[in-house]
Short mmCIF file of N, CA and C and ligand atoms in Angstrom, two decimals:
data_model
loop_
_atom_site.label_atom_id
_atom_site.label_comp_id
_atom_site.label_asym_id
_atom_site.label_seq_id
_atom_site.Cartn_x
_atom_site.Cartn_y
_atom_site.Cartn_z
N MET F 1303 -124.38 -137.56 31.06
CA MET F 1303 -125.88 -136.23 31.06
C MET F 1303 -126.27 -135.94 30.29
N LYS F 1304 -127.68 -135.78 29.73
CA LYS F 1304 -128.24 -135.25 28.59
C LYS F 1304 -128.36 -133.99 28.63
N GLY F 1305 -128.14 -133.23 27.88
CA GLY F 1305 -128.67 -131.76 28.09
C GLY F 1305 -129.59 -131.38 27.65
N LYS F 1306 -130.52 -130.25 28.05
CA LYS F 1306 -131.76 -129.40 27.34
C LYS F 1306 -131.90 -128.98 26.02
N PHE F 1307 -132.91 -129.41 24.90
CA PHE F 1307 -132.98 -128.90 24.07
C PHE F 1307 -134.25 -127.84 23.78
N ILE F 1308 -133.52 -126.66 23.47
CA ILE F 1308 -134.84 -125.62 23.50
C ILE F 1308 -135.03 -124.70 22.08
N THR F 1309 -136.07 -124.57 21.83
CA THR F 1309 -135.99 -124.11 20.02
C THR F 1309 -136.96 -122.61 20.39
N PHE F 1310 -136.75 -122.47 19.02
CA PHE F 1310 -137.29 -120.71 19.25
C PHE F 1310 -137.88 -120.76 18.14
N GLU F 1311 -139.63 -120.40 17.73
CA GLU F 1311 -140.30 -120.03 16.80
C GLU F 1311 -140.73 -118.91 16.45
N GLY F 1312 -141.42 -118.74 15.32
CA GLY F 1312 -141.97 -117.05 15.25
C GLY F 1312 -141.92 -117.03 13.40
N CYS F 1313 -142.88 -115.75 13.07
CA CYS F 1313 -142.70 -115.39 12.07
C CYS F 1313 -141.24 -114.79 11.66
N GLU F 1314 -141.27 -114.70 10.31
CA GLU F 1314 -140.18 -113.55 10.11
C GLU F 1314 -139.60 -112.60 11.02
N GLY F 1315 -138.66 -111.89 11.51
CA GLY F 1315 -138.25 -110.43 11.85
C GLY F 1315 -138.99 -110.74 13.66
N ALA F 1316 -139.35 -111.49 13.83
CA ALA F 1316 -139.90 -111.62 15.48
C ALA F 1316 -138.71 -111.65 15.96
N GLY F 1317 -137.92 -111.52 15.91
CA GLY F 1317 -136.54 -111.36 16.79
C GLY F 1317 -136.21 -112.69 17.66
N LYS F 1318 -136.29 -113.70 17.26
CA LYS F 1318 -135.97 -114.89 17.81
C LYS F 1318 -134.15 -114.78 17.98
N SER F 1319 -133.50 -113.96 16.60
CA SER F 1319 -132.24 -114.33 16.79
C SER F 1319 -131.64 -113.32 18.32
N THR F 1320 -132.30 -112.04 18.28
CA THR F 1320 -132.02 -111.28 19.23
C THR F 1320 -132.26 -112.09 20.57
N GLN F 1321 -133.18 -112.65 20.60
CA GLN F 1321 -133.44 -113.54 22.08
C GLN F 1321 -132.52 -114.52 21.94
N MET F 1322 -132.23 -115.07 21.09
CA MET F 1322 -131.28 -116.26 21.20
C MET F 1322 -129.72 -115.78 21.82
N ARG F 1323 -129.29 -114.59 20.98
CA ARG F 1323 -128.38 -113.76 21.85
C ARG F 1323 -128.25 -113.73 22.91
N LEU F 1324 -129.35 -113.08 23.62
CA LEU F 1324 -129.07 -112.66 24.82
C LEU F 1324 -129.11 -113.97 25.48
N LEU F 1325 -130.13 -114.46 25.62
CA LEU F 1325 -130.00 -116.10 26.42
C LEU F 1325 -128.71 -116.52 26.45
N SER F 1326 -128.33 -116.52 25.22
CA SER F 1326 -126.33 -117.45 24.97
C SER F 1326 -125.73 -116.91 26.05
N GLU F 1327 -125.47 -114.86 25.78
CA GLU F 1327 -124.68 -114.37 26.63
C GLU F 1327 -125.22 -114.25 27.90
N TYR F 1328 -126.55 -115.02 28.22
CA TYR F 1328 -126.93 -114.82 29.97
C TYR F 1328 -125.90 -115.91 30.44
N LEU F 1329 -125.83 -117.28 29.43
CA LEU F 1329 -125.81 -118.46 30.16
C LEU F 1329 -124.17 -118.57 30.14
N LYS F 1330 -123.49 -117.92 29.14
CA LYS F 1330 -121.94 -117.68 29.00
C LYS F 1330 -121.43 -117.10 30.09
N GLU F 1331 -122.22 -116.00 30.96
CA GLU F 1331 -121.86 -115.07 31.71
C GLU F 1331 -121.80 -116.50 33.11
N ARG F 1332 -122.75 -117.30 33.23
CA ARG F 1332 -122.93 -118.17 34.48
C ARG F 1332 -122.02 -119.46 33.94
N GLY F 1333 -121.45 -119.22 32.66
CA GLY F 1333 -120.50 -120.70 32.72
C GLY F 1333 -121.18 -122.08 32.20
N ILE F 1334 -122.81 -121.72 31.94
CA ILE F 1334 -123.17 -123.17 31.15
C ILE F 1334 -122.88 -123.32 30.08
N ALA F 1335 -122.52 -124.46 29.73
CA ALA F 1335 -122.30 -124.72 28.06
C ALA F 1335 -123.59 -124.88 27.39
N HIS F 1336 -123.33 -124.21 26.21
CA HIS F 1336 -124.44 -124.15 25.20
C HIS F 1336 -124.07 -124.23 23.75
N THR F 1337 -125.03 -124.97 23.20
CA THR F 1337 -124.62 -124.69 21.76
C THR F 1337 -125.36 -123.90 20.90
N VAL F 1338 -125.40 -122.68 20.43
CA VAL F 1338 -126.18 -121.96 19.10
C VAL F 1338 -126.60 -122.36 17.83
N THR F 1339 -127.79 -122.78 17.54
CA THR F 1339 -127.56 -123.22 16.27
C THR F 1339 -129.18 -123.05 15.40
N ARG F 1340 -129.15 -123.09 14.34
CA ARG F 1340 -130.41 -122.72 13.16
C ARG F 1340 -130.65 -123.82 12.32
N GLU F 1341 -132.09 -123.70 11.84
CA GLU F 1341 -132.75 -124.46 11.21
C GLU F 1341 -133.16 -123.89 9.94
N PRO F 1342 -132.89 -124.17 8.40
CA PRO F 1342 -132.12 -125.11 8.05
C PRO F 1342 -130.57 -124.26 8.23
N GLY F 1343 -129.58 -125.51 8.53
CA GLY F 1343 -128.33 -125.25 8.33
C GLY F 1343 -127.69 -125.78 9.91
N GLY F 1344 -127.13 -125.15 10.28
CA GLY F 1344 -126.16 -125.66 11.54
C GLY F 1344 -124.68 -126.03 10.98
N GLY F 1345 -124.99 -127.01 9.97
CA GLY F 1345 -123.54 -127.82 9.85
C GLY F 1345 -123.41 -127.43 8.17
N GLN F 1346 -122.44 -128.57 7.98
CA GLN F 1346 -121.77 -127.66 6.30
C GLN F 1346 -122.72 -128.00 5.38
N ILE F 1347 -123.66 -129.65 5.47
CA ILE F 1347 -124.26 -130.42 4.71
C ILE F 1347 -125.67 -129.51 4.69
N SER F 1348 -126.24 -129.14 5.96
CA SER F 1348 -127.62 -128.29 6.30
C SER F 1348 -127.88 -127.15 5.77
N GLU F 1349 -126.53 -126.35 5.77
CA GLU F 1349 -126.22 -124.95 5.28
C GLU F 1349 -125.78 -125.27 3.79
N GLU F 1350 -125.67 -126.05 3.00
CA GLU F 1350 -125.70 -125.91 1.52
C GLU F 1350 -127.20 -126.51 1.41
N ILE F 1351 -128.09 -127.15 1.84
CA ILE F 1351 -129.25 -127.56 1.48
C ILE F 1351 -130.15 -126.13 1.95
N ARG F 1352 -130.03 -125.28 3.10
CA ARG F 1352 -130.75 -124.26 3.09
C ARG F 1352 -130.45 -123.18 1.72
N LYS F 1353 -129.23 -123.20 1.51
CA LYS F 1353 -128.94 -122.35 0.05
C LYS F 1353 -129.85 -122.65 -0.92
N VAL F 1354 -130.22 -123.94 -1.09
CA VAL F 1354 -130.98 -124.37 -2.11
C VAL F 1354 -132.47 -124.15 -2.18
N ILE F 1355 -132.81 -124.53 -0.70
CA ILE F 1355 -134.56 -124.05 -0.14
C ILE F 1355 -134.54 -122.48 -0.63
N LEU F 1356 -133.60 -121.69 0.09
CA LEU F 1356 -134.08 -120.30 -0.09
C LEU F 1356 -133.91 -119.63 -1.40
N ASN F 1357 -133.05 -120.32 -1.94
CA ASN F 1357 -132.40 -119.59 -3.40
C ASN F 1357 -133.90 -118.93 -3.94
N GLY F 1358 -133.98 -117.42 -4.36
CA GLY F 1358 -135.09 -116.98 -4.97
C GLY F 1358 -135.13 -117.67 -6.51
N LYS F 1359 -134.50 -118.23 -7.09
CA LYS F 1359 -134.26 -118.37 -8.27
C LYS F 1359 -135.27 -119.54 -8.75
N PHE F 1360 -135.11 -120.62 -7.56
CA PHE F 1360 -135.97 -121.55 -7.90
C PHE F 1360 -137.62 -121.60 -7.10
N THR F 1361 -138.24 -121.00 -8.57
CA THR F 1361 -139.83 -120.23 -7.91
C THR F 1361 -140.73 -121.57 -8.07
N ASP F 1362 -139.98 -122.51 -9.14
CA ASP F 1362 -140.96 -123.51 -9.40
C ASP F 1362 -140.41 -124.89 -8.70
N MET F 1363 -139.97 -124.21 -7.38
CA MET F 1363 -139.83 -125.77 -6.33
C MET F 1363 -141.28 -125.93 -6.12
N THR F 1364 -141.34 -128.05 -5.92
CA THR F 1364 -142.76 -127.87 -5.56
C THR F 1364 -142.53 -127.62 -4.03
N ASP F 1365 -144.26 -128.01 -3.34
CA ASP F 1365 -144.09 -127.26 -1.94
C ASP F 1365 -143.52 -128.78 -1.24
N GLU F 1366 -143.98 -130.18 -2.06
CA GLU F 1366 -143.24 -131.47 -1.26
C GLU F 1366 -141.68 -131.26 -1.18
N CYS F 1367 -141.30 -131.31 -2.64
CA CYS F 1367 -139.94 -130.81 -2.31
C CYS F 1367 -139.67 -129.97 -1.40
N GLU F 1368 -139.90 -129.05 -1.29
CA GLU F 1368 -139.31 -127.72 -0.31
C GLU F 1368 -139.58 -128.33 1.04
N ALA F 1369 -140.96 -128.90 1.53
CA ALA F 1369 -140.88 -129.86 2.81
C ALA F 1369 -139.81 -131.60 3.42
N LEU F 1370 -139.71 -131.76 2.36
CA LEU F 1370 -138.60 -132.81 1.95
C LEU F 1370 -137.30 -132.37 2.14
N LEU F 1371 -137.30 -131.35 1.69
CA LEU F 1371 -135.55 -130.76 2.14
C LEU F 1371 -135.34 -130.23 3.60
N TYR F 1372 -136.32 -129.69 4.12
CA TYR F 1372 -136.41 -129.15 5.14
C TYR F 1372 -136.29 -130.31 6.15
N ALA F 1373 -136.92 -131.42 6.01
CA ALA F 1373 -136.97 -132.59 6.66
C ALA F 1373 -135.10 -133.24 6.54
N ALA F 1374 -134.80 -133.17 5.14
CA ALA F 1374 -133.78 -133.76 5.06
C ALA F 1374 -132.47 -132.93 5.82
N ALA F 1375 -132.67 -131.61 6.01
CA ALA F 1375 -131.78 -130.66 6.71
C ALA F 1375 -131.88 -130.95 7.86
N ARG F 1376 -132.95 -130.75 8.31
CA ARG F 1376 -133.21 -131.86 9.97
C ARG F 1376 -132.54 -132.67 10.51
N VAL F 1377 -132.57 -133.99 9.60
CA VAL F 1377 -131.94 -135.22 9.88
C VAL F 1377 -130.56 -135.19 10.21
N GLN F 1378 -129.96 -134.19 9.22
CA GLN F 1378 -128.78 -133.96 9.06
C GLN F 1378 -128.26 -133.48 10.19
N HIS F 1379 -128.63 -132.16 10.56
CA HIS F 1379 -128.33 -131.05 11.77
C HIS F 1379 -128.67 -132.25 13.31
N LEU F 1380 -129.36 -132.65 13.45
CA LEU F 1380 -129.65 -133.67 14.41
C LEU F 1380 -128.73 -134.38 14.58
N ALA F 1381 -127.92 -135.12 13.85
CA ALA F 1381 -126.85 -136.10 13.64
C ALA F 1381 -125.52 -135.45 13.89
N ASP F 1382 -125.08 -134.28 13.12
CA ASP F 1382 -123.97 -133.75 13.12
C ASP F 1382 -123.79 -132.76 14.44
N THR F 1383 -124.85 -132.07 15.14
CA THR F 1383 -124.84 -131.07 15.82
C THR F 1383 -125.59 -131.29 17.22
N VAL F 1384 -126.62 -131.33 16.94
CA VAL F 1384 -128.08 -131.35 17.79
C VAL F 1384 -127.46 -132.77 19.07
N ALA F 1385 -127.64 -133.67 18.35
CA ALA F 1385 -127.64 -134.85 19.55
C ALA F 1385 -125.96 -134.92 19.93
N PRO F 1386 -124.79 -134.26 19.24
CA PRO F 1386 -123.65 -134.51 20.24
C PRO F 1386 -123.68 -133.31 21.12
N ALA F 1387 -124.22 -132.31 20.56
CA ALA F 1387 -124.37 -131.64 22.08
C ALA F 1387 -124.98 -131.79 22.92
N LEU F 1388 -125.96 -132.54 23.03
CA LEU F 1388 -127.42 -132.95 24.02
C LEU F 1388 -126.45 -133.92 24.87
N ALA F 1389 -125.46 -134.64 23.61
CA ALA F 1389 -124.99 -135.95 24.90
C ALA F 1389 -123.54 -135.69 25.62
N ARG F 1390 -123.05 -134.56 25.34
CA ARG F 1390 -122.35 -134.00 25.99
C ARG F 1390 -122.47 -132.78 26.83
N GLY F 1391 -123.82 -133.20 27.28
CA GLY F 1391 -124.66 -132.36 28.21
C GLY F 1391 -125.00 -131.11 28.64
N GLU F 1392 -125.04 -130.77 27.00
CA GLU F 1392 -125.17 -129.07 26.77
C GLU F 1392 -126.43 -128.37 26.98
N ILE F 1393 -126.97 -127.03 27.02
CA ILE F 1393 -127.96 -126.80 26.50
C ILE F 1393 -128.01 -126.46 24.72
N VAL F 1394 -128.99 -126.71 24.08
CA VAL F 1394 -128.48 -126.39 22.62
C VAL F 1394 -129.95 -125.76 22.46
N LEU F 1395 -129.67 -124.34 21.98
CA LEU F 1395 -130.38 -123.16 21.59
C LEU F 1395 -131.09 -123.45 20.19
N CYS F 1396 -132.15 -123.62 19.39
CA CYS F 1396 -132.20 -124.04 17.59
C CYS F 1396 -132.86 -122.78 17.74
N ASP F 1397 -132.91 -122.06 16.35
CA ASP F 1397 -133.75 -121.46 16.09
C ASP F 1397 -134.23 -122.07 14.71
N ARG F 1398 -135.86 -122.39 15.18
CA ARG F 1398 -136.66 -123.17 14.07
C ARG F 1398 -136.30 -124.62 14.72
N TYR F 1399 -137.79 -125.33 14.36
CA TYR F 1399 -137.58 -127.11 14.19
C TYR F 1399 -138.68 -127.15 13.89
N ILE F 1400 -139.45 -128.26 13.92
CA ILE F 1400 -140.68 -129.04 13.17
C ILE F 1400 -141.52 -128.25 13.25
N PHE F 1401 -141.46 -127.40 14.17
CA PHE F 1401 -142.84 -126.52 14.48
C PHE F 1401 -143.16 -125.61 13.18
N SER F 1402 -141.68 -125.55 12.72
CA SER F 1402 -141.40 -124.36 11.36
C SER F 1402 -142.49 -124.91 10.50
N SER F 1403 -142.04 -126.77 10.25
CA SER F 1403 -142.21 -127.45 9.20
C SER F 1403 -143.69 -127.24 8.83
N TYR F 1404 -144.23 -127.57 10.50
CA TYR F 1404 -146.23 -127.72 10.34
C TYR F 1404 -146.55 -126.27 9.99
N ALA F 1405 -146.10 -124.27 10.66
CA ALA F 1405 -146.42 -123.64 10.31
C ALA F 1405 -146.24 -123.06 9.02
N TYR F 1406 -145.28 -123.30 8.62
CA TYR F 1406 -144.72 -122.77 6.86
C TYR F 1406 -145.12 -124.01 5.70
N GLN F 1407 -144.76 -125.24 5.97
CA GLN F 1407 -145.52 -126.16 5.15
C GLN F 1407 -146.53 -126.34 4.92
N GLY F 1408 -147.16 -126.73 6.31
CA GLY F 1408 -148.57 -127.05 6.62
C GLY F 1408 -149.77 -125.62 6.27
N GLY F 1409 -149.45 -124.87 7.44
CA GLY F 1409 -150.31 -123.64 7.18
C GLY F 1409 -150.07 -122.70 5.68
N GLY F 1410 -148.75 -122.50 5.96
CA GLY F 1410 -148.68 -121.23 4.29
C GLY F 1410 -148.77 -122.09 3.29
N ARG F 1411 -148.21 -123.43 3.11
CA ARG F 1411 -148.37 -124.02 1.56
C ARG F 1411 -149.83 -125.07 1.50
N GLY F 1412 -150.23 -125.15 2.80
CA GLY F 1412 -151.40 -126.00 2.97
C GLY F 1412 -151.02 -127.69 2.71
N LEU F 1413 -149.92 -128.06 2.80
CA LEU F 1413 -149.58 -129.59 2.71
C LEU F 1413 -150.00 -130.29 4.42
N GLU F 1414 -150.80 -131.65 3.79
CA GLU F 1414 -151.35 -132.14 5.00
C GLU F 1414 -150.10 -132.57 6.33
N ARG F 1415 -150.77 -132.19 6.88
CA ARG F 1415 -150.35 -132.21 8.45
C ARG F 1415 -149.88 -134.07 8.66
N ARG F 1416 -150.49 -134.89 8.01
CA ARG F 1416 -150.28 -135.72 7.95
C ARG F 1416 -148.62 -136.44 7.32
N PHE F 1417 -149.00 -136.09 5.94
CA PHE F 1417 -147.60 -136.34 5.19
C PHE F 1417 -146.71 -135.72 6.08
N LEU F 1418 -146.59 -134.09 6.56
CA LEU F 1418 -145.58 -133.63 7.43
C LEU F 1418 -145.18 -134.36 9.03
N GLU F 1419 -146.35 -134.85 9.32
CA GLU F 1419 -145.64 -135.69 10.54
C GLU F 1419 -144.95 -137.06 9.69
N GLU F 1420 -144.95 -137.72 8.99
CA GLU F 1420 -144.79 -139.02 8.62
C GLU F 1420 -142.89 -138.47 8.17
N ILE F 1421 -143.23 -137.76 7.33
CA ILE F 1421 -141.61 -137.31 6.64
C ILE F 1421 -140.31 -137.04 7.89
N ASN F 1422 -141.25 -135.68 8.82
CA ASN F 1422 -140.74 -135.97 9.71
C ASN F 1422 -140.16 -136.63 10.77
N SER F 1423 -141.52 -137.74 11.07
CA SER F 1423 -141.01 -138.95 12.13
C SER F 1423 -139.56 -139.34 11.73
N TYR F 1424 -138.97 -139.54 10.30
CA TYR F 1424 -137.83 -140.03 10.25
C TYR F 1424 -136.99 -139.20 10.32
N ALA F 1425 -137.06 -137.71 10.36
CA ALA F 1425 -135.67 -136.99 11.04
C ALA F 1425 -135.75 -136.82 12.49
N VAL F 1426 -136.78 -136.27 13.25
CA VAL F 1426 -137.10 -135.91 14.46
C VAL F 1426 -137.01 -137.47 15.29
N ARG F 1427 -137.19 -138.47 14.85
CA ARG F 1427 -137.34 -139.72 15.86
C ARG F 1427 -137.72 -139.40 17.25
N ASN F 1428 -136.45 -139.16 18.39
CA ASN F 1428 -137.12 -139.01 19.37
C ASN F 1428 -136.56 -137.71 19.91
N PHE F 1429 -136.21 -136.87 19.24
CA PHE F 1429 -135.40 -135.80 19.44
C PHE F 1429 -136.40 -134.24 19.22
N MET F 1430 -137.62 -134.65 20.26
CA MET F 1430 -138.74 -133.52 20.34
C MET F 1430 -138.29 -132.53 21.57
N PRO F 1431 -137.86 -131.36 21.14
CA PRO F 1431 -137.56 -129.84 22.24
C PRO F 1431 -138.31 -130.45 23.47
N ASP F 1432 -137.02 -129.82 24.76
CA ASP F 1432 -137.69 -129.94 26.19
C ASP F 1432 -138.43 -128.76 26.12
N LEU F 1433 -138.29 -127.85 25.50
CA LEU F 1433 -139.10 -126.41 25.68
C LEU F 1433 -139.07 -125.63 24.24
N THR F 1434 -140.07 -125.12 23.74
CA THR F 1434 -139.78 -124.38 22.84
C THR F 1434 -140.72 -123.00 23.06
N LEU F 1435 -139.80 -122.13 22.28
CA LEU F 1435 -140.57 -120.21 22.67
C LEU F 1435 -140.78 -120.05 21.47
N PHE F 1436 -142.23 -119.53 21.46
CA PHE F 1436 -142.70 -119.01 20.53
C PHE F 1436 -143.05 -117.26 20.77
N LEU F 1437 -141.97 -116.59 19.70
CA LEU F 1437 -142.22 -115.06 20.14
C LEU F 1437 -143.57 -114.48 19.04
N ASP F 1438 -144.00 -114.37 19.92
CA ASP F 1438 -145.64 -113.98 19.36
C ASP F 1438 -146.00 -112.41 18.46
N ILE F 1439 -145.20 -112.66 17.21
CA ILE F 1439 -145.16 -110.82 16.56
C ILE F 1439 -145.99 -111.35 15.52
N PRO F 1440 -147.21 -110.23 14.82
CA PRO F 1440 -148.13 -110.83 14.07
C PRO F 1440 -147.53 -110.37 12.77
N PRO F 1441 -146.81 -111.11 11.54
CA PRO F 1441 -146.02 -111.11 10.02
C PRO F 1441 -146.15 -109.84 9.85
N ALA F 1442 -147.37 -108.63 9.68
CA ALA F 1442 -147.25 -107.64 9.35
C ALA F 1442 -146.59 -106.45 10.19
N ARG F 1443 -146.61 -106.71 11.52
CA ARG F 1443 -144.97 -105.86 12.32
C ARG F 1443 -143.76 -105.95 12.34
N ALA F 1444 -143.56 -107.70 11.95
CA ALA F 1444 -142.36 -108.01 11.79
C ALA F 1444 -141.21 -107.55 10.45
N PHE F 1445 -142.23 -107.66 9.72
CA PHE F 1445 -141.87 -107.21 8.28
C PHE F 1445 -141.67 -105.75 8.10
N GLU F 1446 -142.23 -104.97 9.22
CA GLU F 1446 -142.00 -103.61 9.00
C GLU F 1446 -140.85 -103.44 10.30
N ARG F 1447 -140.63 -104.17 10.69
CA ARG F 1447 -139.54 -103.97 11.66
C ARG F 1447 -137.85 -104.35 11.17
N LYS F 1448 -138.67 -105.20 9.88
CA LYS F 1448 -137.34 -105.61 9.37
C LYS F 1448 -136.84 -105.07 7.82
N HIS F 1449 -137.85 -103.60 7.84
CA HIS F 1449 -137.96 -103.21 6.98
C HIS F 1449 -138.20 -103.98 5.30
N GLY F 1450 -139.26 -104.46 5.63
CA GLY F 1450 -139.66 -105.23 3.83
C GLY F 1450 -139.30 -106.62 3.74
N ALA F 1451 -139.60 -107.59 2.74
CA ALA F 1451 -139.28 -108.95 3.12
C ALA F 1451 -137.58 -108.93 1.81
N ASP F 1452 -136.76 -109.66 2.28
CA ASP F 1452 -135.88 -109.71 1.59
C ASP F 1452 -135.74 -110.51 0.48
N LYS F 1453 -135.36 -110.07 -1.12
CA LYS F 1453 -135.82 -110.11 -2.11
C LYS F 1453 -134.99 -111.36 -2.74
N GLU F 1454 -134.09 -112.02 -1.76
CA GLU F 1454 -133.49 -112.85 -2.58
C GLU F 1454 -133.95 -114.29 -1.70
N ASP F 1455 -134.71 -114.17 -0.91
CA ASP F 1455 -135.06 -115.27 -0.42
C ASP F 1455 -136.47 -115.67 -0.12
N ARG F 1456 -136.72 -117.08 -1.05
CA ARG F 1456 -138.02 -117.55 -2.03
C ARG F 1456 -139.22 -117.79 -0.43
N ILE F 1457 -138.84 -117.95 0.40
CA ILE F 1457 -139.95 -118.30 1.23
C ILE F 1457 -140.10 -116.40 2.28
N GLU F 1458 -139.39 -115.50 2.00
CA GLU F 1458 -139.80 -114.44 2.91
C GLU F 1458 -140.84 -113.54 1.29
N GLN F 1459 -140.06 -114.36 0.10
CA GLN F 1459 -141.48 -113.80 -1.08
C GLN F 1459 -142.48 -114.09 -1.18
N ALA F 1460 -142.90 -115.33 -0.64
CA ALA F 1460 -144.14 -116.15 -0.63
C ALA F 1460 -145.59 -114.74 -0.30
N GLY F 1461 -145.02 -114.22 0.21
CA GLY F 1461 -146.11 -112.80 0.28
C GLY F 1461 -147.38 -112.48 1.51
N GLU F 1462 -147.88 -111.72 1.77
CA GLU F 1462 -148.61 -111.29 2.61
C GLU F 1462 -149.60 -112.70 3.11
N ALA F 1463 -150.37 -113.04 2.20
CA ALA F 1463 -151.50 -113.88 2.74
C ALA F 1463 -150.88 -114.87 3.00
N PHE F 1464 -149.60 -115.79 2.38
CA PHE F 1464 -148.89 -116.63 2.95
C PHE F 1464 -148.38 -116.50 4.49
N HIS F 1465 -148.07 -115.27 4.95
CA HIS F 1465 -147.19 -115.25 6.19
C HIS F 1465 -148.13 -115.00 6.80
N ARG F 1466 -149.45 -114.65 6.78
CA ARG F 1466 -150.60 -114.51 7.16
C ARG F 1466 -151.14 -116.04 7.87
N LYS F 1467 -151.20 -116.99 7.34
CA LYS F 1467 -151.70 -118.14 7.12
C LYS F 1467 -150.38 -119.00 8.49
N VAL F 1468 -149.28 -118.63 7.83
CA VAL F 1468 -148.23 -119.11 8.82
C VAL F 1468 -148.66 -118.87 10.44
N TYR F 1469 -148.62 -117.69 10.47
CA TYR F 1469 -149.12 -116.94 11.77
C TYR F 1469 -150.00 -117.75 12.51
N GLU F 1470 -151.52 -117.86 11.52
CA GLU F 1470 -152.79 -118.42 11.81
C GLU F 1470 -152.19 -119.96 12.69
N SER F 1471 -151.17 -120.42 11.82
CA SER F 1471 -150.83 -121.56 11.93
C SER F 1471 -150.30 -122.01 13.30
N TYR F 1472 -148.94 -121.34 13.76
CA TYR F 1472 -148.06 -120.81 14.85
C TYR F 1472 -149.50 -121.02 16.33
N ARG F 1473 -150.85 -120.15 16.05
CA ARG F 1473 -151.39 -119.46 16.90
C ARG F 1473 -152.00 -120.68 17.20
N ALA F 1474 -152.73 -121.97 15.94
CA ALA F 1474 -153.21 -122.97 16.83
C ALA F 1474 -151.98 -124.05 16.97
N LEU F 1475 -150.94 -124.25 16.46
CA LEU F 1475 -150.04 -124.81 17.20
C LEU F 1475 -149.77 -124.66 18.98
N LEU F 1476 -149.75 -123.13 19.42
CA LEU F 1476 -149.78 -122.64 20.40
C LEU F 1476 -150.76 -123.62 21.13
N ALA F 1477 -151.94 -123.45 21.11
CA ALA F 1477 -153.37 -123.68 21.48
C ALA F 1477 -152.79 -125.72 22.02
N GLU F 1478 -152.54 -126.52 20.33
CA GLU F 1478 -151.92 -127.54 20.48
C GLU F 1478 -151.36 -128.13 22.18
N TYR F 1479 -150.05 -127.17 21.23
CA TYR F 1479 -149.00 -127.94 22.13
C TYR F 1479 -148.66 -126.56 23.30
N PRO F 1480 -149.72 -126.17 24.34
CA PRO F 1480 -149.35 -125.53 25.35
C PRO F 1480 -148.56 -125.60 26.13
P1 LIG W 180 -134.70 -118.23 9.35
O1 LIG W 180 -133.11 -118.27 8.73
O2 LIG W 180 -135.23 -118.49 10.52
O3 LIG W 180 -135.10 -117.05 8.98
P2 LIG W 180 -135.47 -115.66 9.63
O4 LIG W 180 -134.34 -115.30 10.25
O5 LIG W 180 -135.82 -114.95 8.47
O6 LIG W 180 -136.73 -116.06 10.28
O7 LIG W 180 -135.40 -119.44 8.36
C1 LIG W 180 -135.47 -119.49 7.09
C2 LIG W 180 -136.99 -119.68 6.58
O8 LIG W 180 -137.06 -120.88 6.35
C3 LIG W 180 -138.12 -118.80 7.08
O9 LIG W 180 -138.53 -118.16 6.33
C4 LIG W 180 -138.51 -119.88 7.45
C5 LIG W 180 -138.56 -121.50 6.70
N1 LIG W 180 -138.56 -122.36 6.96
C6 LIG W 180 -139.63 -123.45 6.96
O10 LIG W 180 -140.45 -122.83 6.01
N2 LIG W 180 -139.55 -124.93 7.13
C7 LIG W 180 -139.06 -125.03 7.95
O11 LIG W 180 -139.10 -126.08 8.66
C8 LIG W 180 -137.89 -124.31 8.44
C9 LIG W 180 -136.65 -124.77 9.50
C10 LIG W 180 -137.78 -123.49 8.30
#
């Protein structure tokens, strides 16, 4: 039996973790087998890649390196966490997936969509989500709720204009993938 792959998207502080926790509790109460995971991360190797990507000290990381590291974390996470859970017939709830790369590295950093599609084609193969939930909170409100950006986090520190572009890119993706 094959499970269902559900991904959550949105700007920082949009409430993804809260909604994922509530859905997980709902599934648990009903005895429905599921796995809760996140990108970049989930497994041991991808969590190490996450530390490198988000490290606030690495201010000179190129945008291409950033995009490739997200894709590398993605392929490993699919292999060690997502694919096995789906094969067991579970529902997988994943905090962020490929649309984060399109929104952050595409919209935010300005990398070409073609480049992102190409590198992610190796990572994602046929593992596209069965459902993606986008939590539509503009970044200014989201940061307000979070009480500002995390100073140790390279992506959160990318600035207001960057996060506005990420949000606009998400809105465009919503039109593209209704
Ligand atoms: P996340 O842990 O969801 O951060 P938050 O809880 O603050 O929303 O995601 C980590 C960061 O990585 C977040 O700033 C978004 C960014 N990201 C990308 O830029 N590209 C990607 O492909 C992914 C998966 C995440």
